[in-house]
PDB file of C-alpha atoms in Angstrom:
ATOM      1  CA  GLY L  22       0.000   0.000   0.000  1.00 47.00           C
ATOM      2  CA  VAL L  23       0.888   3.689  -0.054  1.00 50.00           C
ATOM      3  CA  ARG L  24       1.379   5.844   3.071  1.00 55.00           C
ATOM      4  CA  GLN L  25       1.889   9.594   3.265  1.00 55.00           C
ATOM      5  CA  VAL L  26       4.772  10.803   5.466  1.00 53.00           C
ATOM      6  CA  VAL L  27       5.874  14.326   6.420  1.00 55.00           C
ATOM      7  CA  VAL L  28       9.477  15.215   5.562  1.00 54.00           C
ATOM      8  CA  GLY L  29      11.316  18.224   7.021  1.00 54.00           C
ATOM      9  CA  ALA L  30      10.758  20.499   9.994  1.00 55.00           C
ATOM     10  CA  GLN L  31      10.648  23.981   8.423  1.00 55.00           C
ATOM     11  CA  ALA L  32       9.548  23.288   4.870  1.00 53.00           C
ATOM     12  CA  ILE L  33       6.894  20.642   5.269  1.00 58.00           C
ATOM     13  CA  ARG L  34       6.578  18.262   2.372  1.00 62.00           C
ATOM     14  CA  VAL L  35       4.296  15.299   1.993  1.00 60.00           C
ATOM     15  CA  ARG L  36       5.711  12.243   0.281  1.00 60.00           C
ATOM     16  CA  ASN L  37       3.975   9.079  -0.815  1.00 63.00           C
ATOM     17  CA  VAL L  38       5.926   6.059   0.421  1.00 58.00           C
ATOM     18  CA  THR L  39       5.204   2.631  -1.002  1.00 59.00           C
ATOM     19  CA  LEU L  40       5.305  -0.108   1.614  1.00 57.00           C
ATOM     20  CA  LYS L  41       7.136  -3.268   0.591  1.00 60.00           C
ATOM     21  CA  ILE L  42       7.663  -6.615   2.249  1.00 59.00           C
ATOM     22  CA  ASP L  43      10.784  -7.208   4.319  1.00 63.00           C
ATOM     23  CA  TYR L  44      13.887  -8.393   2.507  1.00 64.00           C
ATOM     24  CA  PRO L  45      16.911 -10.296   3.882  1.00 70.00           C
ATOM     25  CA  THR L  46      19.739  -8.112   5.134  1.00 71.00           C
ATOM     26  CA  VAL L  47      23.340  -8.521   6.225  1.00 66.00           C
ATOM     27  CA  GLY L  48      25.078  -6.594   9.002  1.00 66.00           C
ATOM     28  CA  ALA L  49      28.199  -4.568   8.203  1.00 62.00           C
ATOM     29  CA  LEU L  50      29.791  -1.501   9.802  1.00 59.00           C
ATOM     30  CA  GLY L  51      26.930  -1.267  12.285  1.00 62.00           C
ATOM     31  CA  TYR L  52      24.241  -1.044   9.572  1.00 66.00           C
ATOM     32  CA  CYS L  53      21.955  -3.451   7.735  1.00 69.00           C
ATOM     33  CA  PHE L  54      22.353  -3.779   3.980  1.00 68.00           C
ATOM     34  CA  PRO L  55      20.263  -5.810   1.547  1.00 67.00           C
ATOM     35  CA  THR L  56      21.811  -9.115   0.613  1.00 65.00           C
ATOM     36  CA  ARG L  57      20.838  -8.590  -3.012  1.00 63.00           C
ATOM     37  CA  ASN L  58      23.272  -5.692  -3.233  1.00 59.00           C
ATOM     38  CA  VAL L  59      26.111  -7.280  -5.195  1.00 61.00           C
ATOM     39  CA  LEU L  60      28.691  -4.618  -4.309  1.00 60.00           C
ATOM     40  CA  MET L  61      27.937  -4.824  -0.587  1.00 60.00           C
ATOM     41  CA  ARG L  62      28.044  -8.618  -0.677  1.00 60.00           C
ATOM     42  CA  GLU L  63      31.484  -8.551  -2.283  1.00 62.00           C
ATOM     43  CA  ILE L  64      32.772  -6.092   0.336  1.00 60.00           C
ATOM     44  CA  VAL L  65      31.473  -8.234   3.187  1.00 57.00           C
ATOM     45  CA  GLN L  66      32.917 -11.421   1.720  1.00 59.00           C
ATOM     46  CA  GLN L  67      36.350  -9.871   1.181  1.00 57.00           C
ATOM     47  CA  SER L  68      36.651  -8.089   4.528  1.00 53.00           C
ATOM     48  CA  HIS L  69      34.636 -10.320   6.857  1.00 54.00           C
ATOM     49  CA  VAL L  70      36.593 -12.217   9.479  1.00 52.00           C
ATOM     50  CA  SER L  71      36.391 -15.988   9.037  1.00 53.00           C
ATOM     51  CA  GLY L  72      34.145 -18.037  11.325  1.00 53.00           C
ATOM     52  CA  PRO L  73      36.771 -19.758  13.532  1.00 59.00           C
ATOM     53  CA  SER L  74      38.818 -16.575  13.906  1.00 58.00           C
ATOM     54  CA  LYS L  75      35.740 -14.584  14.834  1.00 60.00           C
ATOM     55  CA  GLN L  76      34.762 -17.212  17.399  1.00 63.00           C
ATOM     56  CA  LEU L  77      38.279 -17.050  18.852  1.00 65.00           C
ATOM     57  CA  PHE L  78      38.096 -13.269  19.204  1.00 65.00           C
ATOM     58  CA  LEU L  79      34.635 -13.480  20.761  1.00 65.00           C
ATOM     59  CA  ALA L  80      35.792 -16.143  23.230  1.00 68.00           C
ATOM     60  CA  ALA L  81      38.832 -14.100  24.242  1.00 68.00           C
ATOM     61  CA  HIS L  82      36.721 -10.959  24.622  1.00 68.00           C
ATOM     62  CA  GLY L  83      34.170 -12.838  26.725  1.00 70.00           C
ATOM     63  CA  ALA L  84      36.907 -14.294  28.914  1.00 68.00           C
ATOM     64  CA  LEU L  85      38.316 -10.829  29.574  1.00 69.00           C
ATOM     65  CA  ASN L  86      34.896  -9.470  30.477  1.00 73.00           C
ATOM     66  CA  SER L  87      34.042 -12.383  32.787  1.00 74.00           C
ATOM     67  CA  TRP L  88      37.402 -12.872  34.506  1.00 73.00           C
ATOM     68  CA  ARG L  89      35.716 -12.892  37.919  1.00 81.00           C
ATOM     69  CA  PHE L  90      33.589 -15.867  36.927  1.00 80.00           C
ATOM     70  CA  LEU L  91      36.627 -17.673  35.518  1.00 76.00           C
ATOM     71  CA  LEU L  92      38.578 -17.014  38.714  1.00 80.00           C
ATOM     72  CA  LEU L  93      35.670 -18.286  40.796  1.00 85.00           C
ATOM     73  CA  ALA L  94      35.430 -21.396  38.603  1.00 82.00           C
ATOM     74  CA  CYS L  95      39.160 -22.067  39.051  1.00 78.00           C
ATOM     75  CA  CYS L  96      38.866 -21.723  42.825  1.00 82.00           C
ATOM     76  CA  GLY L  97      35.841 -24.015  42.839  1.00 84.00           C
ATOM     77  CA  THR L  98      37.733 -26.602  40.807  1.00 81.00           C
ATOM     78  CA  VAL L  99      40.625 -26.521  43.266  1.00 79.00           C
ATOM     79  CA  VAL L 100      38.240 -26.909  46.213  1.00 83.00           C
ATOM     80  CA  LEU L 101      36.492 -29.850  44.542  1.00 85.00           C
ATOM     81  CA  GLY L 102      39.829 -31.499  43.800  1.00 79.00           C
ATOM     82  CA  TYR L 103      41.030 -31.259  47.386  1.00 81.00           C
ATOM     83  CA  GLY L 104      37.601 -32.354  48.615  1.00 83.00           C
ATOM     84  CA  PHE L 105      37.773 -35.476  46.472  1.00 82.00           C
ATOM     85  CA  LEU L 106      41.281 -36.160  47.749  1.00 81.00           C
ATOM     86  CA  PHE L 107      40.046 -35.821  51.327  1.00 83.00           C
ATOM     87  CA  LEU L 108      37.193 -38.204  50.525  1.00 83.00           C
ATOM     88  CA  LEU L 109      39.666 -40.784  49.227  1.00 81.00           C
ATOM     89  CA  TRP L 110      41.835 -40.382  52.313  1.00 82.00           C
ATOM     90  CA  ALA L 111      38.973 -40.544  54.820  1.00 82.00           C
ATOM     91  CA  CYS L 112      36.567 -43.201  53.561  1.00 82.00           C
ATOM     92  CA  PHE L 113      37.580 -44.655  50.212  1.00 83.00           C
ATOM     93  CA  ASP L 114      36.833 -48.228  51.293  1.00 82.00           C
ATOM     94  CA  LYS L 115      33.380 -47.281  52.557  1.00 85.00           C
ATOM     95  CA  LEU L 116      32.702 -45.354  49.356  1.00 85.00           C
ATOM     96  CA  VAL L 117      33.514 -48.377  47.200  1.00 85.00           C
ATOM     97  CA  TYR L 118      31.296 -50.694  49.229  1.00 86.00           C
ATOM     98  CA  VAL L 119      28.434 -48.185  49.329  1.00 89.00           C
ATOM     99  CA  LEU L 120      28.573 -47.754  45.550  1.00 89.00           C
ATOM    100  CA  ALA L 121      28.570 -51.533  45.034  1.00 88.00           C
ATOM    101  CA  ILE L 122      25.591 -51.992  47.365  1.00 91.00           C
ATOM    102  CA  ALA L 123      23.738 -49.113  45.701  1.00 93.00           C
ATOM    103  CA  MET L 124      24.347 -50.683  42.285  1.00 92.00           C
ATOM    104  CA  HIS L 125      22.971 -54.032  43.461  1.00 92.00           C
ATOM    105  CA  ALA L 126      19.931 -52.351  45.002  1.00 93.00           C
ATOM    106  CA  LEU L 127      19.243 -50.294  41.873  1.00 93.00           C
ATOM    107  CA  MET L 128      19.384 -53.321  39.596  1.00 92.00           C
ATOM    108  CA  LEU L 129      17.154 -55.402  41.889  1.00 92.00           C
ATOM    109  CA  VAL L 130      14.591 -52.615  42.144  1.00 92.00           C
ATOM    110  CA  SER L 131      14.634 -52.197  38.354  1.00 91.00           C
ATOM    111  CA  ILE L 132      14.139 -55.935  37.845  1.00 91.00           C
ATOM    112  CA  ALA L 133      11.193 -55.984  40.241  1.00 91.00           C
ATOM    113  CA  GLY L 134       9.734 -52.795  38.766  1.00 89.00           C
ATOM    114  CA  PHE L 135       9.738 -53.995  35.164  1.00 86.00           C
ATOM    115  CA  GLY L 136       8.409 -57.389  36.252  1.00 86.00           C
ATOM    116  CA  TYR L 137       5.591 -55.684  38.141  1.00 86.00           C
ATOM    117  CA  ALA L 138       4.845 -53.492  35.107  1.00 84.00           C
ATOM    118  CA  GLY L 139       4.571 -56.601  32.959  1.00 80.00           C
ATOM    119  CA  PHE L 140       1.627 -57.819  35.059  1.00 84.00           C
ATOM    120  CA  HIS L 141      -0.007 -54.396  35.478  1.00 81.00           C
ATOM    121  CA  ASP L 142      -0.666 -52.582  32.225  1.00 77.00           C
ATOM    122  CA  GLU L 143      -1.445 -49.266  33.900  1.00 79.00           C
ATOM    123  CA  ARG L 144       2.130 -49.182  35.298  1.00 77.00           C
ATOM    124  CA  ASN L 145       3.852 -50.213  32.092  1.00 77.00           C
ATOM    125  CA  ILE L 146       5.825 -47.328  30.588  1.00 81.00           C
ATOM    126  CA  PHE L 147       5.991 -49.111  27.230  1.00 79.00           C
ATOM    127  CA  GLY L 148       2.202 -48.866  26.955  1.00 76.00           C
ATOM    128  CA  SER L 149       2.496 -45.240  25.854  1.00 77.00           C
ATOM    129  CA  TRP L 150       4.121 -46.245  22.547  1.00 77.00           C
ATOM    130  CA  LEU L 151       3.196 -49.922  22.005  1.00 78.00           C
ATOM    131  CA  ASP L 152       0.095 -52.045  22.147  1.00 79.00           C
ATOM    132  CA  THR L 153      -0.730 -54.058  25.270  1.00 80.00           C
ATOM    133  CA  SER L 154       0.812 -57.396  24.309  1.00 82.00           C
ATOM    134  CA  THR L 155       3.991 -55.858  22.905  1.00 86.00           C
ATOM    135  CA  ALA L 156       4.344 -53.599  25.955  1.00 82.00           C
ATOM    136  CA  ARG L 157       4.104 -56.614  28.284  1.00 85.00           C
ATOM    137  CA  LEU L 158       6.688 -58.491  26.236  1.00 86.00           C
ATOM    138  CA  CYS L 159       9.070 -55.512  26.340  1.00 87.00           C
ATOM    139  CA  ALA L 160       8.654 -55.179  30.105  1.00 86.00           C
ATOM    140  CA  PHE L 161       9.407 -58.873  30.707  1.00 88.00           C
ATOM    141  CA  LEU L 162      12.357 -58.812  28.301  1.00 90.00           C
ATOM    142  CA  THR L 163      13.789 -55.748  30.036  1.00 89.00           C
ATOM    143  CA  SER L 164      13.368 -57.391  33.423  1.00 89.00           C
ATOM    144  CA  GLY L 165      15.070 -60.565  32.179  1.00 91.00           C
ATOM    145  CA  LEU L 166      17.938 -58.623  30.634  1.00 92.00           C
ATOM    146  CA  LEU L 167      18.478 -56.708  33.869  1.00 91.00           C
ATOM    147  CA  LEU L 168      18.392 -59.987  35.787  1.00 92.00           C
ATOM    148  CA  LEU L 169      21.099 -61.388  33.539  1.00 94.00           C
ATOM    149  CA  LEU L 170      23.201 -58.254  34.009  1.00 93.00           C
ATOM    150  CA  TRP L 171      22.735 -58.453  37.777  1.00 93.00           C
ATOM    151  CA  VAL L 172      23.925 -62.075  37.825  1.00 94.00           C
ATOM    152  CA  LEU L 173      26.989 -61.104  35.796  1.00 93.00           C
ATOM    153  CA  PHE L 174      27.623 -58.183  38.147  1.00 91.00           C
ATOM    154  CA  VAL L 175      27.411 -60.499  41.169  1.00 91.00           C
ATOM    155  CA  LEU L 176      29.885 -62.918  39.596  1.00 92.00           C
ATOM    156  CA  LEU L 177      32.213 -60.051  38.713  1.00 89.00           C
ATOM    157  CA  SER L 178      32.005 -58.688  42.258  1.00 86.00           C
ATOM    158  CA  LEU L 179      32.843 -62.069  43.762  1.00 88.00           C
ATOM    159  CA  TYR L 180      35.669 -62.661  41.297  1.00 88.00           C
ATOM    160  CA  SER L 181      37.268 -59.231  41.809  1.00 86.00           C
ATOM    161  CA  LYS L 182      36.815 -59.055  45.572  1.00 84.00           C
ATOM    162  CA  GLU L 183      40.527 -59.489  46.274  1.00 86.00           C
ATOM    163  CA  ALA L 184      41.457 -57.008  43.550  1.00 86.00           C
ATOM    164  CA  VAL L 185      39.120 -54.407  45.043  1.00 84.00           C
ATOM    165  CA  ARG L 186      40.617 -54.977  48.493  1.00 86.00           C
ATOM    166  CA  SER L 187      44.136 -54.540  47.087  1.00 88.00           C
ATOM    167  CA  THR L 188      43.077 -51.349  45.310  1.00 85.00           C
ATOM    168  CA  VAL L 189      41.606 -49.928  48.506  1.00 84.00           C
ATOM    169  CA  GLU L 190      44.812 -50.684  50.408  1.00 85.00           C
ATOM    170  CA  SER L 191      46.917 -49.083  47.652  1.00 87.00           C
ATOM    171  CA  VAL L 192      44.812 -45.914  47.669  1.00 84.00           C
ATOM    172  CA  ASN L 193      45.011 -45.696  51.457  1.00 82.00           C
ATOM    173  CA  ALA L 194      48.796 -46.118  51.324  1.00 84.00           C
ATOM    174  CA  THR L 195      49.062 -43.417  48.650  1.00 83.00           C
ATOM    175  CA  CYS L 196      46.959 -41.007  50.695  1.00 80.00           C
ATOM    176  CA  GLY L 197      49.154 -41.730  53.724  1.00 80.00           C
ATOM    177  CA  THR L 198      52.267 -40.930  51.700  1.00 80.00           C
ATOM    178  CA  ILE L 199      50.778 -37.649  50.499  1.00 78.00           C
ATOM    179  CA  ALA L 200      49.844 -36.763  54.082  1.00 75.00           C
ATOM    180  CA  GLN L 201      53.459 -37.306  55.164  1.00 79.00           C
ATOM    181  CA  VAL L 202      54.753 -35.034  52.376  1.00 76.00           C
ATOM    182  CA  PRO L 203      52.492 -31.940  52.465  1.00 73.00           C
ATOM    183  CA  SER L 204      54.325 -30.290  49.572  1.00 76.00           C
ATOM    184  CA  LEU L 205      52.720 -32.813  47.221  1.00 75.00           C
ATOM    185  CA  LEU L 206      49.349 -31.223  47.957  1.00 75.00           C
ATOM    186  CA  PHE L 207      50.446 -28.013  46.235  1.00 79.00           C
ATOM    187  CA  GLN L 208      51.584 -29.746  43.050  1.00 79.00           C
ATOM    188  CA  PRO L 209      48.118 -29.801  41.361  1.00 75.00           C
ATOM    189  CA  LEU L 210      47.552 -26.170  42.340  1.00 77.00           C
ATOM    190  CA  ALA L 211      50.920 -25.104  40.949  1.00 82.00           C
ATOM    191  CA  HIS L 212      50.322 -27.093  37.764  1.00 81.00           C
ATOM    192  CA  SER L 213      46.904 -25.466  37.263  1.00 78.00           C
ATOM    193  CA  ALA L 214      48.317 -21.980  37.846  1.00 81.00           C
ATOM    194  CA  PHE L 215      51.156 -22.623  35.385  1.00 87.00           C
ATOM    195  CA  THR L 216      48.721 -23.934  32.758  1.00 85.00           C
ATOM    196  CA  VAL L 217      46.388 -20.939  33.085  1.00 80.00           C
ATOM    197  CA  ALA L 218      49.302 -18.486  32.952  1.00 85.00           C
ATOM    198  CA  THR L 219      50.737 -20.193  29.862  1.00 90.00           C
ATOM    199  CA  LEU L 220      47.365 -20.126  28.105  1.00 83.00           C
ATOM    200  CA  ALA L 221      46.893 -16.435  28.898  1.00 81.00           C
ATOM    201  CA  LEU L 222      50.391 -15.658  27.600  1.00 87.00           C
ATOM    202  CA  LEU L 223      49.768 -17.561  24.372  1.00 87.00           C
ATOM    203  CA  LEU L 224      46.445 -15.794  23.805  1.00 78.00           C
ATOM    204  CA  TYR L 225      48.095 -12.428  24.409  1.00 81.00           C
ATOM    205  CA  GLY L 226      50.876 -13.306  21.973  1.00 84.00           C
ATOM    206  CA  LEU L 227      48.357 -14.415  19.354  1.00 79.00           C
ATOM    207  CA  ALA L 228      46.392 -11.184  19.737  1.00 75.00           C
ATOM    208  CA  TRP L 229      49.618  -9.159  19.461  1.00 81.00           C
ATOM    209  CA  VAL L 230      50.708 -10.992  16.313  1.00 80.00           C
ATOM    210  CA  LEU L 231      47.303 -10.498  14.708  1.00 73.00           C
ATOM    211  CA  SER L 232      47.317  -6.805  15.614  1.00 75.00           C
ATOM    212  CA  THR L 233      50.553  -6.285  13.659  1.00 78.00           C
ATOM    213  CA  GLY L 234      49.016  -7.561  10.437  1.00 70.00           C
ATOM    214  CA  ARG L 235      47.433  -5.522   7.661  1.00 70.00           C
ATOM    215  CA  VAL L 236      43.962  -6.423   6.453  1.00 66.00           C
ATOM    216  CA  VAL L 237      43.539  -6.376   2.684  1.00 65.00           C
ATOM    217  CA  ALA L 238      40.911  -7.725   0.367  1.00 63.00           C
ATOM    218  CA  MET L 239      41.428 -11.169  -1.123  1.00 63.00           C
ATOM    219  CA  SER L 240      41.293  -9.729  -4.632  1.00 65.00           C
ATOM    220  CA  ASP L 241      44.174  -7.274  -4.014  1.00 64.00           C
ATOM    221  CA  PRO L 242      47.447  -8.215  -5.745  1.00 66.00           C
ATOM    222  CA  VAL L 243      50.358  -9.399  -3.624  1.00 62.00           C
ATOM    223  CA  GLU L 244      53.365  -7.066  -3.639  1.00 64.00           C
ATOM    224  CA  GLN L 245      56.823  -8.206  -2.535  1.00 59.00           C
ATOM    225  CA  GLY L 246      60.174  -6.684  -3.416  1.00 60.00           C
ATOM    226  CA  GLY L 247      58.621  -4.361  -5.958  1.00 60.00           C
ATOM    227  CA  LEU L 248      57.017  -7.261  -7.804  1.00 60.00           C
ATOM    228  CA  LYS L 249      53.275  -7.499  -8.095  1.00 57.00           C
TER     229      LYS L 249
END
């Protein structure tokens, strides 16, 4: 359609503006340009930063703006690491046995649950996608498969009982050695600090090297030693 608009503040003029449908645009230099503009498309293609490089710059810029969050994440990682080490030193044997018992209990409950669902259609989760007979068959098959896995897990637990006991004793001995040499506790922290510092230095060096370059269009001729 056509709409009348007022142009100018002192000399008022009325213009007829024809409304058109939206057209696809591309962002460049802080403005939106139509993608059908051949000249603008060529400029964008020749001067636009490539995808991976742009993502690298955006990631580095975001890291600089959110350095507090990164520092907090590093501190949290260190705390979690030392907490896990304390857990191994304090109750590693109990943790292993509790996990094994929890695994047995979970598998037994799953076996009983799928078996119960096979006899009660209203509790069968397969009934939402399959017909009644197929849902029952799937429930019983799942229960049988879990039963087979539980039997294999029991046999594996009995077979590796001595190996688990030896592993627990080795971990306890290692934790005792670390407790006798406190300087070993600072090794992961020092390694993390060195890694972060090295990464920051490399990123700074990469940004410095890129800043010394000169951006030219891909269609420009290469000049070296007076030769073009």
